[in-house]
CSV table of C-alpha atoms in Angstrom, one decimal:
chain,number,residue,atom,x,y,z
A,7,ASN,CA,0.0,0.0,0.0
A,8,THR,CA,1.0,3.6,-0.4
A,9,ASP,CA,0.8,6.6,2.0
A,10,GLY,CA,1.4,9.8,0.1
A,11,ASP,CA,4.9,9.3,-1.3
A,12,ARG,CA,5.6,6.3,0.9
A,13,LEU,CA,5.4,2.6,-0.1
A,14,HIS,CA,4.8,-0.4,2.2
A,15,ALA,CA,4.7,-3.7,0.3
A,16,ARG,CA,4.5,-7.2,1.7
A,17,ILE,CA,5.5,-9.8,-0.9
A,18,ALA,CA,3.8,-13.2,-0.3
A,19,GLN,CA,5.8,-16.2,-1.3
A,20,ALA,CA,6.2,-15.8,-5.1
A,21,LYS,CA,7.4,-18.9,-6.8
A,22,VAL,CA,9.0,-19.9,-10.1
A,23,GLY,CA,9.7,-23.6,-10.1
A,24,SER,CA,11.6,-24.4,-6.9
A,25,SER,CA,12.7,-20.7,-6.5
A,26,SER,CA,10.8,-18.4,-4.2
A,27,LEU,CA,10.8,-14.8,-3.0
A,28,SER,CA,9.0,-13.2,0.0
A,29,GLY,CA,9.5,-10.2,2.3
A,30,ASP,CA,8.7,-6.6,3.1
A,31,VAL,CA,9.7,-3.5,1.1
A,32,HIS,CA,9.5,0.0,2.5
A,33,ALA,CA,10.3,3.2,0.6
A,34,HIS,CA,9.7,7.0,0.6
A,35,SER,CA,9.9,9.7,-2.1
A,36,VAL,CA,8.6,7.1,-4.5
A,37,LEU,CA,7.1,9.8,-6.8
A,38,ASP,CA,10.4,11.6,-7.1
A,39,HIS,CA,13.7,10.0,-6.2
A,40,PRO,CA,12.8,6.7,-4.5
A,41,VAL,CA,14.6,5.8,-1.3
A,42,LEU,CA,14.4,2.4,0.3
A,43,ASP,CA,13.8,2.4,4.0
A,44,PRO,CA,15.2,-0.8,5.8
A,45,SER,CA,13.7,-3.7,3.8
A,46,GLN,CA,14.1,-7.4,3.9
A,47,LEU,CA,13.6,-10.2,1.3
A,48,GLU,CA,13.8,-14.0,1.9
A,49,LEU,CA,15.1,-15.8,-1.2
A,50,GLN,CA,15.4,-19.4,-2.3
A,51,LEU,CA,17.1,-19.8,-5.7
A,52,ASP,CA,17.1,-23.0,-7.7
A,53,LEU,CA,20.4,-22.7,-9.5
A,54,SER,CA,19.2,-24.8,-12.5
A,55,LEU,CA,17.4,-21.6,-13.6
A,56,LEU,CA,20.8,-20.2,-14.5
A,57,GLY,CA,21.5,-23.1,-17.0
A,58,PRO,CA,21.8,-26.8,-17.3
A,59,GLN,CA,25.3,-26.9,-15.9
A,60,PHE,CA,24.1,-25.5,-12.5
A,61,SER,CA,22.3,-27.4,-9.7
A,62,GLY,CA,21.5,-26.8,-6.0
A,63,LEU,CA,19.2,-24.7,-3.9
A,64,VAL,CA,20.6,-21.5,-2.2
A,65,ASP,CA,18.7,-19.9,0.7
A,66,GLY,CA,19.3,-16.3,1.6
A,67,THR,CA,18.2,-13.1,3.2
A,68,LEU,CA,18.7,-9.7,1.5
A,69,TYR,CA,18.7,-6.5,3.4
A,70,ALA,CA,18.4,-3.2,1.5
A,71,GLU,CA,18.2,0.5,2.2
A,72,GLY,CA,19.2,3.8,0.7
A,73,PRO,CA,18.5,5.6,-2.7
A,74,LEU,CA,17.1,3.2,-5.3
A,75,SER,CA,19.8,4.5,-7.7
A,76,ALA,CA,22.6,3.5,-5.3
A,77,PRO,CA,21.3,1.2,-2.6
A,78,VAL,CA,23.2,-0.4,0.2
A,79,LEU,CA,22.7,-4.2,0.1
A,80,ASP,CA,23.6,-7.0,2.5
A,81,LEU,CA,23.2,-10.6,1.7
A,82,VAL,CA,23.5,-13.7,3.9
A,83,ALA,CA,23.2,-16.9,1.9
A,84,GLY,CA,23.9,-20.6,2.3
A,85,ALA,CA,23.6,-24.0,0.6
A,86,ASP,CA,24.3,-27.6,1.6
A,87,GLN,CA,25.6,-28.4,-1.9
A,88,ILE,CA,25.8,-26.7,-5.2
A,89,SER,CA,27.3,-27.9,-8.5
A,90,PHE,CA,28.7,-26.2,-11.6
A,91,ASP,CA,29.4,-28.5,-14.6
A,92,LYS,CA,31.3,-31.4,-13.0
A,93,GLN,CA,32.4,-29.6,-9.8
A,94,SER,CA,30.5,-29.9,-6.5
A,95,PHE,CA,30.8,-27.6,-3.5
A,96,GLN,CA,29.4,-28.3,-0.1
A,97,ASN,CA,28.8,-26.3,3.1
A,98,ILE,CA,28.3,-22.9,1.4
A,99,ALA,CA,28.1,-19.9,3.8
A,100,LEU,CA,28.3,-16.5,2.1
A,101,ALA,CA,28.1,-13.0,3.5
A,102,ALA,CA,28.2,-10.1,1.0
A,103,SER,CA,27.6,-6.3,1.1
A,104,TYR,CA,27.2,-3.9,-1.8
A,105,ASP,CA,27.9,-0.2,-1.5
A,106,ALA,CA,29.2,2.3,-4.1
A,107,GLU,CA,29.7,-0.2,-6.8
A,108,GLN,CA,31.9,-2.4,-4.6
A,109,VAL,CA,31.0,-5.8,-3.2
A,110,GLU,CA,32.7,-7.1,-0.1
A,111,LEU,CA,32.3,-10.8,0.4
A,112,THR,CA,33.3,-13.6,2.8
A,113,LEU,CA,32.9,-17.3,2.0
A,114,SER,CA,33.6,-19.5,5.1
A,115,ASP,CA,34.7,-23.1,5.2
A,116,ALA,CA,33.2,-24.3,1.9
A,117,VAL,CA,34.3,-27.8,0.9
A,118,TRP,CA,35.6,-28.6,-2.7
A,119,GLN,CA,37.1,-31.9,-3.5
A,120,ASN,CA,39.3,-32.6,-0.4
A,121,GLN,CA,39.7,-29.0,0.6
A,122,ARG,CA,38.1,-26.7,3.1
A,123,VAL,CA,38.2,-23.2,1.6
A,124,SER,CA,37.6,-19.7,2.9
A,125,LEU,CA,37.7,-16.5,0.9
A,126,THR,CA,37.5,-12.8,1.7
A,127,GLY,CA,37.6,-10.3,-1.1
A,128,THR,CA,36.3,-7.2,-3.0
A,129,PHE,CA,34.5,-7.4,-6.3
A,130,ASP,CA,34.5,-4.2,-8.5
A,131,THR,CA,31.3,-4.1,-10.5
A,132,GLN,CA,32.9,-1.7,-13.0
A,133,THR,CA,36.0,-3.8,-13.9
A,134,ARG,CA,34.3,-7.1,-13.1
A,135,LYS,CA,37.3,-8.2,-11.2
A,136,LEU,CA,37.5,-9.8,-7.7
A,137,ALA,CA,40.6,-9.4,-5.6
A,138,GLY,CA,40.9,-11.4,-2.4
A,139,VAL,CA,42.7,-13.8,-0.1
A,140,LEU,CA,42.0,-17.5,-0.1
A,141,ARG,CA,42.9,-20.0,2.7
A,142,THR,CA,42.7,-23.7,2.4
A,143,THR,CA,43.1,-26.8,4.6
A,144,PRO,CA,42.5,-30.5,3.8
A,145,VAL,CA,39.4,-32.2,4.9
A,146,SER,CA,40.8,-35.8,5.0
A,147,LEU,CA,44.4,-36.7,5.8
A,148,ALA,CA,44.2,-40.0,4.0
A,149,ALA,CA,47.4,-40.8,2.2
A,150,ALA,CA,45.8,-41.1,-1.3
A,151,GLU,CA,44.0,-37.8,-1.1
A,152,MET,CA,45.7,-34.6,-2.4
A,153,LYS,CA,46.1,-32.4,0.6
A,154,LEU,CA,46.8,-28.6,0.4
A,155,ALA,CA,47.3,-26.1,3.3
A,156,GLY,CA,48.2,-22.5,2.8
A,157,SER,CA,47.0,-19.2,1.5
A,158,ALA,CA,47.0,-17.2,-1.7
A,159,ASP,CA,46.3,-13.7,-3.0
A,160,LEU,CA,43.7,-14.1,-5.8
A,161,GLU,CA,42.5,-12.1,-8.8
A,162,LEU,CA,39.5,-13.3,-10.7
A,163,ASP,CA,38.6,-11.7,-14.0
A,164,PHE,CA,34.9,-12.1,-14.8
A,165,GLN,CA,34.9,-10.6,-18.3
A,166,THR,CA,34.6,-14.0,-19.9
A,167,PRO,CA,31.8,-16.6,-19.2
A,168,LEU,CA,34.2,-18.5,-16.9
A,169,PRO,CA,36.6,-16.3,-14.8
A,170,GLN,CA,40.3,-16.4,-15.4
A,171,ILE,CA,42.0,-16.9,-12.1
A,172,THR,CA,45.6,-15.9,-11.1
A,173,ALA,CA,47.1,-16.5,-7.7
A,174,ARG,CA,50.2,-15.7,-5.7
A,175,ILE,CA,50.7,-18.5,-3.3
A,176,HIS,CA,52.3,-18.3,0.2
A,177,ASP,CA,53.7,-21.0,2.5
A,178,LEU,CA,51.9,-23.9,0.9
A,179,SER,CA,52.1,-27.5,2.1
A,180,PHE,CA,51.3,-30.3,-0.4
A,181,ALA,CA,51.0,-34.0,0.3
A,182,GLN,CA,49.7,-37.0,-1.6
A,183,ASN,CA,50.9,-40.6,-1.2
A,184,ASP,CA,54.7,-40.5,-0.9
A,185,LEU,CA,54.9,-36.8,-1.8
A,186,ASN,CA,55.3,-34.3,1.0
A,187,TYR,CA,56.4,-30.7,0.5
A,188,HIS,CA,56.3,-27.7,2.8
A,189,GLY,CA,57.0,-23.9,2.6
A,190,LEU,CA,56.2,-23.6,-1.1
A,191,SER,CA,55.5,-20.3,-2.7
A,192,GLY,CA,54.9,-19.2,-6.3
A,193,THR,CA,52.2,-18.6,-8.8
A,194,ALA,CA,49.2,-20.4,-10.2
A,195,SER,CA,46.7,-19.7,-13.0
A,196,LEU,CA,43.4,-21.3,-14.0
A,197,VAL,CA,42.6,-20.5,-17.6
A,198,PRO,CA,39.0,-21.3,-18.8
A,199,LEU,CA,38.6,-23.7,-21.6
A,200,ILE,CA,35.2,-23.6,-23.2
A,201,THR,CA,34.1,-26.0,-26.0
A,202,ASP,CA,30.8,-27.1,-27.4
A,203,GLN,CA,30.9,-30.2,-25.1
A,204,ALA,CA,32.1,-28.8,-21.8
A,205,GLN,CA,33.5,-26.0,-19.8
A,206,ASN,CA,36.8,-26.6,-17.9
A,207,PHE,CA,39.8,-25.0,-16.4
A,208,LEU,CA,43.4,-25.7,-17.3
A,209,VAL,CA,45.7,-25.4,-14.3
A,210,ASP,CA,49.3,-24.2,-14.4
A,211,VAL,CA,51.2,-24.0,-11.1
A,212,SER,CA,54.9,-23.0,-10.5
A,213,LEU,CA,56.2,-23.4,-7.0
A,214,ASN,CA,59.6,-23.3,-5.2
A,215,SER,CA,60.8,-23.6,-1.6
A,216,PRO,CA,63.8,-22.2,0.4
A,217,LEU,CA,65.3,-25.7,0.2
A,218,GLY,CA,65.7,-25.4,-3.5
A,219,ILE,CA,62.7,-27.5,-4.5
A,220,ASP,CA,61.0,-26.5,-7.8
A,221,LEU,CA,57.6,-27.9,-8.7
A,222,ASN,CA,55.5,-27.4,-11.8
A,223,VAL,CA,52.0,-28.8,-11.9
A,224,VAL,CA,49.8,-28.8,-15.0
A,225,GLY,CA,46.4,-30.4,-15.6
A,226,ASP,CA,42.7,-29.8,-15.8
A,227,ILE,CA,40.0,-29.6,-13.2
A,228,ASN,CA,37.3,-31.8,-14.7
A,229,SER,CA,39.4,-34.9,-15.2
A,230,LYS,CA,41.5,-34.4,-12.0
A,231,ASP,CA,44.5,-35.4,-14.0
A,232,TYR,CA,47.6,-33.5,-12.8
A,233,TYR,CA,51.2,-33.8,-14.0
A,234,LEU,CA,54.0,-33.0,-11.6
A,235,GLU,CA,57.5,-32.0,-12.7
């Protein structure tokens, strides 16, 4: 309903397939330059709506206020499991805030393959680049599993359908079967490879340690085939 130039709207649960939206929206100056008063929306997104390579349900709460032309937004979202192409991610817990064309985000303890991953970063909506810090620890210490522990400064470029990722790695430990390395540093890049059949990342990692160890790893994410030099 409206009260002069004020708006008070309650959205009942609107559904599209398995996705839904509900909440309350409040605003003033709606006839001139609309300004959101503190408003809240409850979201459930079925990722399959984004394309056949996506799956999973994401639940979230969006808080919004400020001028409609430049709002301040805060999102808290989570999912038990989501998938993109052949990659699955578990235990998703995301907090993000948008203000002045910048998105600050924190991803806490997500699980991918045998890694528990946390990420903090800033996404610039103008350049479509994300700069952040990633930290990872292994989930299972079983000998046959690839185990990584360390941190990296990341840059993700979203100007292509899949982001190009570059990383500067610090104090990384790597172990699998009889291999065991510590104190590694260097660079890594994940380059998107898009064909008619699939979307994939090619991996190229170059690492060294103060003990004179040099490692080069190449491979691709989908097949999990990695070659160590």
